[in-house]
Coordinates of C-alpha atoms in Angstrom, one line a residue:
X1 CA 0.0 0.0 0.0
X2 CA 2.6 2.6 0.7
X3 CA 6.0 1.6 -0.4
X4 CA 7.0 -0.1 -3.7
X5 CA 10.6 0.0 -5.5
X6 CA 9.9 2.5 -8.5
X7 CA 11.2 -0.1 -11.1
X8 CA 12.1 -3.5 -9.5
X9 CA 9.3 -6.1 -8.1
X10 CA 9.8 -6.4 -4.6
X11 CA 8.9 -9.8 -2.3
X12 CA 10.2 -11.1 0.7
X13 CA 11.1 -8.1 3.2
X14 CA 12.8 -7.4 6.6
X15 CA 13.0 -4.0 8.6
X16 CA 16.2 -3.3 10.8
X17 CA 16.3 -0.1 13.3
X18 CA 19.5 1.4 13.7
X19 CA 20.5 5.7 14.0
X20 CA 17.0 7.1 14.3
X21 CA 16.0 5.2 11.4
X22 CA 14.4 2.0 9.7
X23 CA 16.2 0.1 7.0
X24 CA 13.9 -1.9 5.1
X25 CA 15.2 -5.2 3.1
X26 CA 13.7 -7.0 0.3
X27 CA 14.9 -9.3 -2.4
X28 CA 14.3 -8.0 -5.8
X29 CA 13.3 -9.0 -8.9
X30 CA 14.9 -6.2 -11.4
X31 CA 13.4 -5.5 -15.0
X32 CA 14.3 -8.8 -17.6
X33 CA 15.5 -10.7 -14.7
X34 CA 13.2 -13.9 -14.0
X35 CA 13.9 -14.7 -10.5
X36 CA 15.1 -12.7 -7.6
X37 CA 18.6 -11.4 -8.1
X38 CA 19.8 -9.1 -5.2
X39 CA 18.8 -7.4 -1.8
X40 CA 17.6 -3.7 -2.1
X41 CA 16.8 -1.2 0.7
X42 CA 14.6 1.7 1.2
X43 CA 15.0 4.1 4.3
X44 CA 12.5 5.7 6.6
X45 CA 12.4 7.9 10.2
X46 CA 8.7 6.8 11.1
X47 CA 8.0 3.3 9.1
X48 CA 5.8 5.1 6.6
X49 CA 7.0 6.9 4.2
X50 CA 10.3 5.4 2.6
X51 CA 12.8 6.6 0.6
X52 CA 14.1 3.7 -2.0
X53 CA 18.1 3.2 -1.5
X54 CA 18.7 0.8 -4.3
X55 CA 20.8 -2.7 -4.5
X56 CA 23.5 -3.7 -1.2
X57 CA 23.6 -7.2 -2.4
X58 CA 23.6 -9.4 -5.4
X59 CA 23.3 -12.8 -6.2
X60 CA 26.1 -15.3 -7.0
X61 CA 26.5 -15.0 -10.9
X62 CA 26.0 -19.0 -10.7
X63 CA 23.1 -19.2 -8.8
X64 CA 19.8 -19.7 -10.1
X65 CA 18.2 -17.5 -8.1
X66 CA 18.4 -15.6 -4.6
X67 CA 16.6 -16.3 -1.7
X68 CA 14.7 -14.3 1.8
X69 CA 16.9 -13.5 4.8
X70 CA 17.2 -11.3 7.8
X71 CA 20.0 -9.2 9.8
X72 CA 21.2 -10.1 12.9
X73 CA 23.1 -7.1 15.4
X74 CA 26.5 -9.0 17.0
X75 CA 28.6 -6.1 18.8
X76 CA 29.1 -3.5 16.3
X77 CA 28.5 -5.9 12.9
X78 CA 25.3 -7.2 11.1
X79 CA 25.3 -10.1 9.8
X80 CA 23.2 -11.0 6.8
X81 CA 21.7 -14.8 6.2
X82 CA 20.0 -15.0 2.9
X83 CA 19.7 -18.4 0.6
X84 CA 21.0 -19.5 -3.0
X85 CA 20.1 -22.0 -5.4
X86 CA 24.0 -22.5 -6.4
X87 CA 24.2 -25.9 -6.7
X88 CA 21.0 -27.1 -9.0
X89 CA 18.3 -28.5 -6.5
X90 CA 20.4 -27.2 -3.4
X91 CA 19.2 -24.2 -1.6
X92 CA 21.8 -23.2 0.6
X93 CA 22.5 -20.2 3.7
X94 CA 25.1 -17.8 2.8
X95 CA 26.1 -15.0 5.1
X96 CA 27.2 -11.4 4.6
X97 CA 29.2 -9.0 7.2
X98 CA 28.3 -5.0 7.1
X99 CA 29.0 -2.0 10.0
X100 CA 26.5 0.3 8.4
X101 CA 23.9 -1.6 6.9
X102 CA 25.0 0.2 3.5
X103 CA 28.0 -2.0 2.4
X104 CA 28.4 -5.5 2.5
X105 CA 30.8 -8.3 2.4
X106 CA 29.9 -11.6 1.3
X107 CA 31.6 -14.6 3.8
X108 CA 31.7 -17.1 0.8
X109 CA 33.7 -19.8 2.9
X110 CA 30.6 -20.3 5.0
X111 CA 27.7 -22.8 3.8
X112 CA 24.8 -23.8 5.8
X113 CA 23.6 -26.7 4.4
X114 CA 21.0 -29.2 6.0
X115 CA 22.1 -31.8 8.5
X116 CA 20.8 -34.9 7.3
X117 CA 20.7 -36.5 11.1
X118 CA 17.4 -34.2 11.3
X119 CA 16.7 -32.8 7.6
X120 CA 16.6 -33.8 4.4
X121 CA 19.0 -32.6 1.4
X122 CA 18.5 -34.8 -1.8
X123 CA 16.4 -33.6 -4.2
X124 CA 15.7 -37.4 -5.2
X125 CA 14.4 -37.7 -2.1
X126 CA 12.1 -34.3 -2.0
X127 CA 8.5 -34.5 -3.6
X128 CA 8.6 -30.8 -4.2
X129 CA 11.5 -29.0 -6.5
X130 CA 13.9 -29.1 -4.2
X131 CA 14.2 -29.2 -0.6
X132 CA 13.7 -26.5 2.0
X133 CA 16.2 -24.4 3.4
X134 CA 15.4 -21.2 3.6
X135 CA 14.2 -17.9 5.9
X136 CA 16.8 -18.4 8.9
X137 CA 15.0 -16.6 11.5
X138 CA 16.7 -15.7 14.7
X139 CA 15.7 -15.1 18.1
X140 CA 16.2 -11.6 19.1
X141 CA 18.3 -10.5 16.5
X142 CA 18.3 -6.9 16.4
X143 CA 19.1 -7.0 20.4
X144 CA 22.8 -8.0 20.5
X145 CA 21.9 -10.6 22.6
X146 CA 24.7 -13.3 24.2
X147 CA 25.1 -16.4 22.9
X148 CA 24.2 -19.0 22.3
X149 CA 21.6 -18.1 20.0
X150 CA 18.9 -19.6 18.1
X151 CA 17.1 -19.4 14.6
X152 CA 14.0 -21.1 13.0
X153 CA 14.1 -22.0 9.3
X154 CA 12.1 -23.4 6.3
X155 CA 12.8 -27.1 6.1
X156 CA 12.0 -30.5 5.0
X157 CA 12.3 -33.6 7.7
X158 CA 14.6 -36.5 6.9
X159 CA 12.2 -38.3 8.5
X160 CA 8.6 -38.6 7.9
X161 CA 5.7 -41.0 7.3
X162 CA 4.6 -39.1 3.6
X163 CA 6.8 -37.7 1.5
X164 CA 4.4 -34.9 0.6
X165 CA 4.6 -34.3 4.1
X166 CA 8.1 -33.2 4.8
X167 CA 7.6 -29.2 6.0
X168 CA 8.6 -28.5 9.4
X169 CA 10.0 -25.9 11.5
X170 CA 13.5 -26.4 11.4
X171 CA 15.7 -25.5 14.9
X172 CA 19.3 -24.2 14.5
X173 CA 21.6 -22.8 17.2
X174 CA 25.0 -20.9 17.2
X175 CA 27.8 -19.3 19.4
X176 CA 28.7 -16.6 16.6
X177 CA 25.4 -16.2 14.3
X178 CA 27.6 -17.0 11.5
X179 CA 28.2 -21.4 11.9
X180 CA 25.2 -23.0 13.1
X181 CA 24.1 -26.7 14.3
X182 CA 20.9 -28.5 13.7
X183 CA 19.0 -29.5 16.5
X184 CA 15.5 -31.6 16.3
X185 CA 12.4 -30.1 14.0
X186 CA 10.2 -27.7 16.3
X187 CA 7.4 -29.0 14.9
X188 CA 5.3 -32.9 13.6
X189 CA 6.0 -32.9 9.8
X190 CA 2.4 -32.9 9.0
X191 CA 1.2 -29.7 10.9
X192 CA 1.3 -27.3 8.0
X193 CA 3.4 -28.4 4.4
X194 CA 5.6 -25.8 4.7
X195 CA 7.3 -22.8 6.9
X196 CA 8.2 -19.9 5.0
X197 CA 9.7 -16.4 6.9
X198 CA 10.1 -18.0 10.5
X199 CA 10.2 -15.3 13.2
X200 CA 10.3 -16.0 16.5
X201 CA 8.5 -13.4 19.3
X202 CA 7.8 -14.0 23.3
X203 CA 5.2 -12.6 25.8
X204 CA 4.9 -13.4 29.1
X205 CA 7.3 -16.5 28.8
X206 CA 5.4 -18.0 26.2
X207 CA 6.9 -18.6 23.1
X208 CA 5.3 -17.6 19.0
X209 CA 7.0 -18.4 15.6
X210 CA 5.1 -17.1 12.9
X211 CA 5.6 -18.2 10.0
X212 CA 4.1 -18.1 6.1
X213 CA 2.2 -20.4 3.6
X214 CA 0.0 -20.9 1.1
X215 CA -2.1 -23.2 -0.4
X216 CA 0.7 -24.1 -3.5
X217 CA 2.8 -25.9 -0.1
X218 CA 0.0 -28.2 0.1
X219 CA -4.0 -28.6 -0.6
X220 CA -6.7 -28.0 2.1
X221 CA -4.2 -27.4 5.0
X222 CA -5.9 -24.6 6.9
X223 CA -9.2 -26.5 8.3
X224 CA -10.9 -22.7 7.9
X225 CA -10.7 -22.8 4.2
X226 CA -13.0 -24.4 1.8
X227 CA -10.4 -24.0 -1.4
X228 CA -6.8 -21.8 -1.7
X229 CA -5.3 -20.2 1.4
X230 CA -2.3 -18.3 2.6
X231 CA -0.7 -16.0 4.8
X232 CA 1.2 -15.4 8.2
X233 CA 0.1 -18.1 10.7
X234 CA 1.8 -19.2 14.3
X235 CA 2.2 -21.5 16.5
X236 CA 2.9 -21.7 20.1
X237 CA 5.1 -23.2 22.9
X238 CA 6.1 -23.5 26.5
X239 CA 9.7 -24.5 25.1
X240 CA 11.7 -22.0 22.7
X241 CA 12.8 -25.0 21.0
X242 CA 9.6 -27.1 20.7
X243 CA 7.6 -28.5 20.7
X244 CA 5.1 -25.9 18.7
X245 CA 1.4 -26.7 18.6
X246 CA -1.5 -25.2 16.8
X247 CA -2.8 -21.8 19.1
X248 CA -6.4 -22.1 20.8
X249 CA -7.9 -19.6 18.2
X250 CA -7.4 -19.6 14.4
X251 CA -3.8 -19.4 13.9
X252 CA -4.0 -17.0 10.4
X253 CA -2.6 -13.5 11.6
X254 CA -2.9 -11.8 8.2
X255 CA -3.9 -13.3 4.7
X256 CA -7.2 -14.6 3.0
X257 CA -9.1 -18.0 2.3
X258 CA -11.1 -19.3 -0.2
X259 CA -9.1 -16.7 -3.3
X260 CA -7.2 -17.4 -6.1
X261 CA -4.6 -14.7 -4.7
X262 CA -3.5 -16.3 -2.0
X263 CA -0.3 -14.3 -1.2
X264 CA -2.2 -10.5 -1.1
X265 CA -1.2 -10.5 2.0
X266 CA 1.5 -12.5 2.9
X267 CA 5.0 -12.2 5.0
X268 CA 4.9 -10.8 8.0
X269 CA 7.4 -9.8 10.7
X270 CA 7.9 -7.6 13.7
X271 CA 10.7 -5.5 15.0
X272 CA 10.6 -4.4 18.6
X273 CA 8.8 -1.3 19.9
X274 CA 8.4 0.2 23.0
X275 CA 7.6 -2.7 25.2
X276 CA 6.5 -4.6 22.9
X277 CA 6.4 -5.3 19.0
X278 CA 5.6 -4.1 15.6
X279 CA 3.9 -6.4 13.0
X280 CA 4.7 -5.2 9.2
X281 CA 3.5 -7.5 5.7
X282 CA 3.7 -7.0 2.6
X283 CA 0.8 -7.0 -0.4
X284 CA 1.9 -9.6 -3.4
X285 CA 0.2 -10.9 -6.3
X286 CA 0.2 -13.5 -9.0
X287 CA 3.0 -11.6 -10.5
X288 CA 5.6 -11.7 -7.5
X289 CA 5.3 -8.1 -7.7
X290 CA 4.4 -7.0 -4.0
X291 CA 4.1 -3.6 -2.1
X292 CA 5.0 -2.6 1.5
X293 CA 1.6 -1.8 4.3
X294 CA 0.9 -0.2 7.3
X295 CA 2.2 -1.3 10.7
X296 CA 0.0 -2.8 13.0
X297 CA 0.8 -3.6 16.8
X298 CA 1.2 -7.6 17.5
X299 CA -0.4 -7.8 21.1
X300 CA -1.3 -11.5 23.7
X301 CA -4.7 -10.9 24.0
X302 CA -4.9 -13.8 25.9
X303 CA -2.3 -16.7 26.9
X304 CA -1.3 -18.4 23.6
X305 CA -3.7 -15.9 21.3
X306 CA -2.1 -13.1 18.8
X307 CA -4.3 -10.0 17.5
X308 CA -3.0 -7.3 15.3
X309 CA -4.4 -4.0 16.2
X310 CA -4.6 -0.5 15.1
X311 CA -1.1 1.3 15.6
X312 CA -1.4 4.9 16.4
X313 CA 1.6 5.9 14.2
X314 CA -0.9 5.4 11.2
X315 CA -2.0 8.7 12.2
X316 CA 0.5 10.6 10.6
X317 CA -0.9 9.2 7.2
X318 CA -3.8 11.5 7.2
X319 CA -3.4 14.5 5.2
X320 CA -6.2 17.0 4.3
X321 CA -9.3 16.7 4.9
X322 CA -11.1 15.9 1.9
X323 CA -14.8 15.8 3.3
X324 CA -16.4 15.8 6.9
X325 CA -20.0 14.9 7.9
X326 CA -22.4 13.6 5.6
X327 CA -23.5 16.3 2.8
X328 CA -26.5 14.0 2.2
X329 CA -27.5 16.3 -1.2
X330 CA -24.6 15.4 -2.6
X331 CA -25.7 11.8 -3.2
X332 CA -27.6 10.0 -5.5
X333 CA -29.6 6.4 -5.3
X334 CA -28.3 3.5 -7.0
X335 CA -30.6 1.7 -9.7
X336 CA -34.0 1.3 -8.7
X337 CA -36.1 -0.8 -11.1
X338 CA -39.6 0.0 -9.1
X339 CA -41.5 3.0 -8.1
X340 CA -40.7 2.4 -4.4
X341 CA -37.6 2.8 -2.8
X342 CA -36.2 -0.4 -1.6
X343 CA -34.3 1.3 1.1
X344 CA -35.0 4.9 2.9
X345 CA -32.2 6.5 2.9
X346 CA -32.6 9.9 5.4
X347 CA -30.5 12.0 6.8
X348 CA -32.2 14.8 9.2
X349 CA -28.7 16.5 9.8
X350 CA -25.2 16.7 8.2
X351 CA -24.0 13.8 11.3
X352 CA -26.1 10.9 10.8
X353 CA -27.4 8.8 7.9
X354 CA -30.0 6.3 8.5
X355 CA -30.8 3.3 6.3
X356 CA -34.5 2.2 7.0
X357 CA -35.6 -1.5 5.8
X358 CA -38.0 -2.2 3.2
X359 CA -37.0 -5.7 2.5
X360 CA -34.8 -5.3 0.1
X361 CA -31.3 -3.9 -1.1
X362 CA -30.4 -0.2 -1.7
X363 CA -27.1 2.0 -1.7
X364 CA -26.5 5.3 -2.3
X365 CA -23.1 7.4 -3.4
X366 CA -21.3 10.6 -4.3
X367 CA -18.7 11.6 -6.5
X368 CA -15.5 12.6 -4.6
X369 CA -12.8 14.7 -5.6
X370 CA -9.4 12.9 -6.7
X371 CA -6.5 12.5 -8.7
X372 CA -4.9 9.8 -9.6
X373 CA -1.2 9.2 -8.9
X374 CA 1.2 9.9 -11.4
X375 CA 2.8 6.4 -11.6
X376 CA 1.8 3.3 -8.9
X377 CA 5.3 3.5 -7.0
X378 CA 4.7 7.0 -6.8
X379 CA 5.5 8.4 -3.2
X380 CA 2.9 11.2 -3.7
X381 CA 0.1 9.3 -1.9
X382 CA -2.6 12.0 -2.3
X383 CA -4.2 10.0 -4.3
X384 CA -4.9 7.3 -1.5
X385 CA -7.7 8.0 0.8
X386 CA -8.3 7.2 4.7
X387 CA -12.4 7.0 5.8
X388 CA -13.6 6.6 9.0
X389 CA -16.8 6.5 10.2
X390 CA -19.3 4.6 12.5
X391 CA -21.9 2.4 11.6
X392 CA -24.9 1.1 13.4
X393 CA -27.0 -2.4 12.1
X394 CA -30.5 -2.3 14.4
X395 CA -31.8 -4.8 12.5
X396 CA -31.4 -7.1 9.2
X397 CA -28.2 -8.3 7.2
X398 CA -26.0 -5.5 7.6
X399 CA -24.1 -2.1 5.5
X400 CA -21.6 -1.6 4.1
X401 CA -19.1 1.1 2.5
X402 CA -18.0 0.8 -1.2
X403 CA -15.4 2.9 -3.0
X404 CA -14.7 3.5 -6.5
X405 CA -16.4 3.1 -9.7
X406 CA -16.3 -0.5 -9.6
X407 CA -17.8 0.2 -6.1
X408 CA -15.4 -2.3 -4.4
X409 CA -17.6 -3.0 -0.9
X410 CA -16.5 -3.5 2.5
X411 CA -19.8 -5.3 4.0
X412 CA -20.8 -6.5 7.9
X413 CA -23.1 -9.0 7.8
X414 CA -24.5 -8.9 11.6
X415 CA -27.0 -11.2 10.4
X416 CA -24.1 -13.9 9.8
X417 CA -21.4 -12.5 12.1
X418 CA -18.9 -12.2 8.8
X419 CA -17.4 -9.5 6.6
X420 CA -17.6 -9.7 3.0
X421 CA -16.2 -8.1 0.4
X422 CA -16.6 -7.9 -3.5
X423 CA -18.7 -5.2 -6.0
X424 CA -21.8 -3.8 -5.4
X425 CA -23.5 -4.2 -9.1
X426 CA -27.0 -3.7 -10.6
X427 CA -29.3 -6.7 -9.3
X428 CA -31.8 -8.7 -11.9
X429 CA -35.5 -8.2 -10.1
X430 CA -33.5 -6.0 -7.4
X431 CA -32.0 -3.0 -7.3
X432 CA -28.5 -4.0 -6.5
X433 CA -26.4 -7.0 -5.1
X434 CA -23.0 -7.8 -3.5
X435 CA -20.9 -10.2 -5.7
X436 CA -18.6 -11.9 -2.6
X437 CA -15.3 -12.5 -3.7
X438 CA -14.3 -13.0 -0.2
X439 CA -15.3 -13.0 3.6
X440 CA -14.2 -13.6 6.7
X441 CA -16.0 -14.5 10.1
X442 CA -16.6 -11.5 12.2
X443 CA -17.9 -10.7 16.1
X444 CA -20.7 -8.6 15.2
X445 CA -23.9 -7.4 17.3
X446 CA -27.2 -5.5 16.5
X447 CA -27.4 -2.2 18.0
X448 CA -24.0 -1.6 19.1
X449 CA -21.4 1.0 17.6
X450 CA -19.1 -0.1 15.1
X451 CA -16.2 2.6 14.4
X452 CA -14.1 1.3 10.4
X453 CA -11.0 2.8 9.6
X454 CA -10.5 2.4 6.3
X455 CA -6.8 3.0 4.0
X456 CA -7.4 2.7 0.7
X457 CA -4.9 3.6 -2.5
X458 CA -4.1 1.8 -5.2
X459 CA -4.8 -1.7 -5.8
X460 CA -4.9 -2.1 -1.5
X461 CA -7.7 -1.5 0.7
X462 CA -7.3 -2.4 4.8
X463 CA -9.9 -2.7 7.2
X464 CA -9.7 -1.9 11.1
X465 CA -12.8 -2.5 13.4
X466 CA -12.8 -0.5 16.8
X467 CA -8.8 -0.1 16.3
X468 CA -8.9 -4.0 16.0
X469 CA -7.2 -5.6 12.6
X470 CA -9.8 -6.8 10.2
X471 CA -8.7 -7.9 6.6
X472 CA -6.4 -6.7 4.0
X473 CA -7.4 -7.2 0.5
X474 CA -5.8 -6.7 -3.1
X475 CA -8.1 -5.9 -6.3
X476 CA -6.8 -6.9 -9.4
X477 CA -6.3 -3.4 -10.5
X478 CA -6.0 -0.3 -8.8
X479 CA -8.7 1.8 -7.9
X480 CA -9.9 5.3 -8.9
X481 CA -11.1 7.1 -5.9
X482 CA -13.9 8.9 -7.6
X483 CA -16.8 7.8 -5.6
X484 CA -17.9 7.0 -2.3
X485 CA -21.2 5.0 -1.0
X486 CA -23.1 2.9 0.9
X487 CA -25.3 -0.5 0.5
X488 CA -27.8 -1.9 2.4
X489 CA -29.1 -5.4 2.7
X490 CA -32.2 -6.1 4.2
X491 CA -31.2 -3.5 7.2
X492 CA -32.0 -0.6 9.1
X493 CA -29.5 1.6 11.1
X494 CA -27.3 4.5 11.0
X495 CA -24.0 5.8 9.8
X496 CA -22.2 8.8 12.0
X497 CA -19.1 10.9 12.0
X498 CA -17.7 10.2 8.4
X499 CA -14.7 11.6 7.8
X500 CA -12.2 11.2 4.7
X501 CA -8.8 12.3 4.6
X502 CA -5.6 12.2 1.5
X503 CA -3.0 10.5 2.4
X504 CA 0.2 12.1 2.9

């Protein structure tokens, strides 16, 4: 949503602190290049607004390809761990030494290969292209910790009952953060098919990896899902090495079910903040080519359960005020086939709206004043827009808000305790319908005050519920900010306080 390279396609990313500022890593995929290729940075003072760096590493000129990493802070260096495909159907850890983040030194002499005591490293052996070794993920590595220390990595078992059942959590530990040793799997090899990204963080004394994956690692994993699936999920333990179980709740932090996209929202990692930590991800799409979000706080809201909530940083991202209150002459009613309204739309001063059911489905919208970014990297983010508002369901299905010409619409079915999303379109016999591209399950109650932020620009709309983390979702192409409305389903109730904001 907010930060993407202005020419190169950008995956897999990591965010170091260090001098007042934030130093954000991502492999790259440059222009004619097929696979990822190097490790670029951008800059930022306040984990918003970034200014791109360029390239501080490149692949071997052997290896097929290039693969995710992270920093780790020992005395005054940083040391790098990323992964190459050097030797065909061998993905291997390689290391880099830097004092300033800026410049880096590959250590070439020093190969982290799999130990096959625990994990396995013949492709003959491996169902899947080749097996995992990747995303070496260490325990407070920004902290300049004592030794020993420990990582958690994408791997593949030695030993397991299926083959197609390999993916674990793999366990490493080291004195130097440079030569590690294997110890035993952190996880059974058929609890999810794979572990991508591995990050470990603690509250309490009770001990979270997250981790990614998606449906591609293996069909129907995710007991939520009906069809594809991915994103950041966890798992928990009393041990830091294991063994980690499935969490009480639903494990998925950020990501989406049932969707062909299912890496729209995808990695995610924290740094630490305050007391606590910062939870960052980034927006990708069929075409590997992904963008960098907002920040969310990563909070136990109970003992072995993770929410994401609304980080008060975001602030900062509101810049004028486009519109405030509700200017109800300024709309118009959606298609209505019949001489009666379907839905009563009222609004007896420039605060409220109310939405009175007639049995049927209505909306309502207004044009909006916009301009469209110059070029989708662009750092001008006037274009994007921030809405809040509250709504009110008393009774019925449930409202929602739509934005742009396609009138892409965030919906809260009280009646089903979900949100759904997808277009509000002209109905056949009605005046309009929701076509649900996706939804998730939702706490929701009748009469009771429901405040949405909502970021939208580009391609990316987020959702926050009463500061709590709802869903992030990516269109298939960007949208034009033109309009603004509302749709009703069988409902009556009220919308309050609307406010929209650019994005600066």
């Amino acid at each position: 949503m907010l930060y993407k390279p202005q020419e190169d396609r950008l995956w897999d990313c990591w965010i170091v602190p260090h001098n007042n500022r934030y130093h954000l890593f991502y492999i790259r995929i440059t222009p004619g290049a097929e696979r990822w290729n190097g490790i670029s940075m951008a800059v930022s003072s306040d984990l918003l607004h970034w200014k791109e760096h360029g390239p501080v590493l490149e692949k071997h000129p052997d290896a097929a390809w290039l693969g995710t990493g992270m920093v780790q802070r020992i005395g005054e260096d940083f040391i790098l761990n990323y992964s190459e495909e050097l030797i065909p159907g061998h993905q291997q850890i390689r290391f880099a030494r830097s004092k300033d983040l800026y410049n880096w030194e590959r250590i070439d002499d020093v190969v982290l290969r799999p130990d096959p005591a625990y994990y396995l490293d013949d492709p003959d052996d491996c169902v899947e292209e080749l097996p995992r070794w990747d995303s070496l993920g260490i325990v407070n590595a920004l902290q300049d910790a004592p030794p020993p220390y420990t990582g958690f990595l994408t791997a593949h078992a030695a030993e397991r009952k299926l083959k197609a059942k390999a993916g674990v959590l793999g366990v490493m530990t080291s004195m130097d953060g440079i030569y590690w040793e294997a110890l035993p799997p952190g996880t059974a090899e058929d609890l999810f098919p794979n572990y991508e990204v591995p990050e470990h963080l603690s509250f309490n004394g009770r001990h979270y990896v997250m981790f990614s994956t998606v449906t591609q690692h293996g069909w129907r994993y995710d007991d939520r899902a009906l069809a594809r699936s991915g994103g950041t999920y966890y798992v928990v333990s009393e041990n830091l090495h294991g063994p980690y179980r499935l969490p009480p709740e639903d494990p998925m932090l950020v990501g989406i079910r049932d969707h062909a996209n299912v890496v729209m929202a995808y990695v995610g990692r924290v740094i630490p903040y305050e007391s606590g930590y910062l939870f960052y991800h980034f927006w990708g799409n069929d075409h590997i080519d992904g963008r960098v979000g907002l920040p969310k706080r990563i909070v136990e809201r109970e003992p072995w359960v993770l929410k994401l909530e609304y980080w008060e940083g975001c602030e900062s991202v509101k810049g004028g005020l486009v519109s405030s209150g509700i200017s109800f002459s300024l709309y118009r009613v959606l298609r209505q086939p019949g001489r009666l309204p379907s839905v009563i739309w009222q609004s007896e001063d420039d605060r409220t709206l109310s939405f009175n059911n007639q049995g049927s489905t209505g909306g309502i919208e207004r044009d909006l004043p916009h301009a469209s970014s110059p070029t989708p990297s662009s750092v001008d983010w006037s274009d994007g827009r921030v809405i809040e508002c509250i709504v009110t369901v008393n009774e019925g299905a449930g409202v929602g808000i739509f934005v742009g010409e396609r009138r892409f619409c965030l919906f809260l079915n009280v009646r089903h305790n979900r949100l759904e999303l997808g277009d509000v379109k002209n109905g056949w016999g009605v005046p309009n319908v929701l076509e649900i591209a996706a939804h998730k399950p939702w706490p929701l109650a009748y009469n009771t005050e429901f405040r949405l932020r909502l970021f939208v620009r580009n391609e990316c709309v987020e959702l926050f519920i009463n500061d709590d983390y709802a869903i992030s979702y990516r269109l298939d192409q960007p949208l034009t900010l033109s309009h603004l409305g509302f749709y009703s389903e069988d409902a009556s109730g009220s919308i309050t306080d609307l406010n929209i904001w650019e994005m600066a």
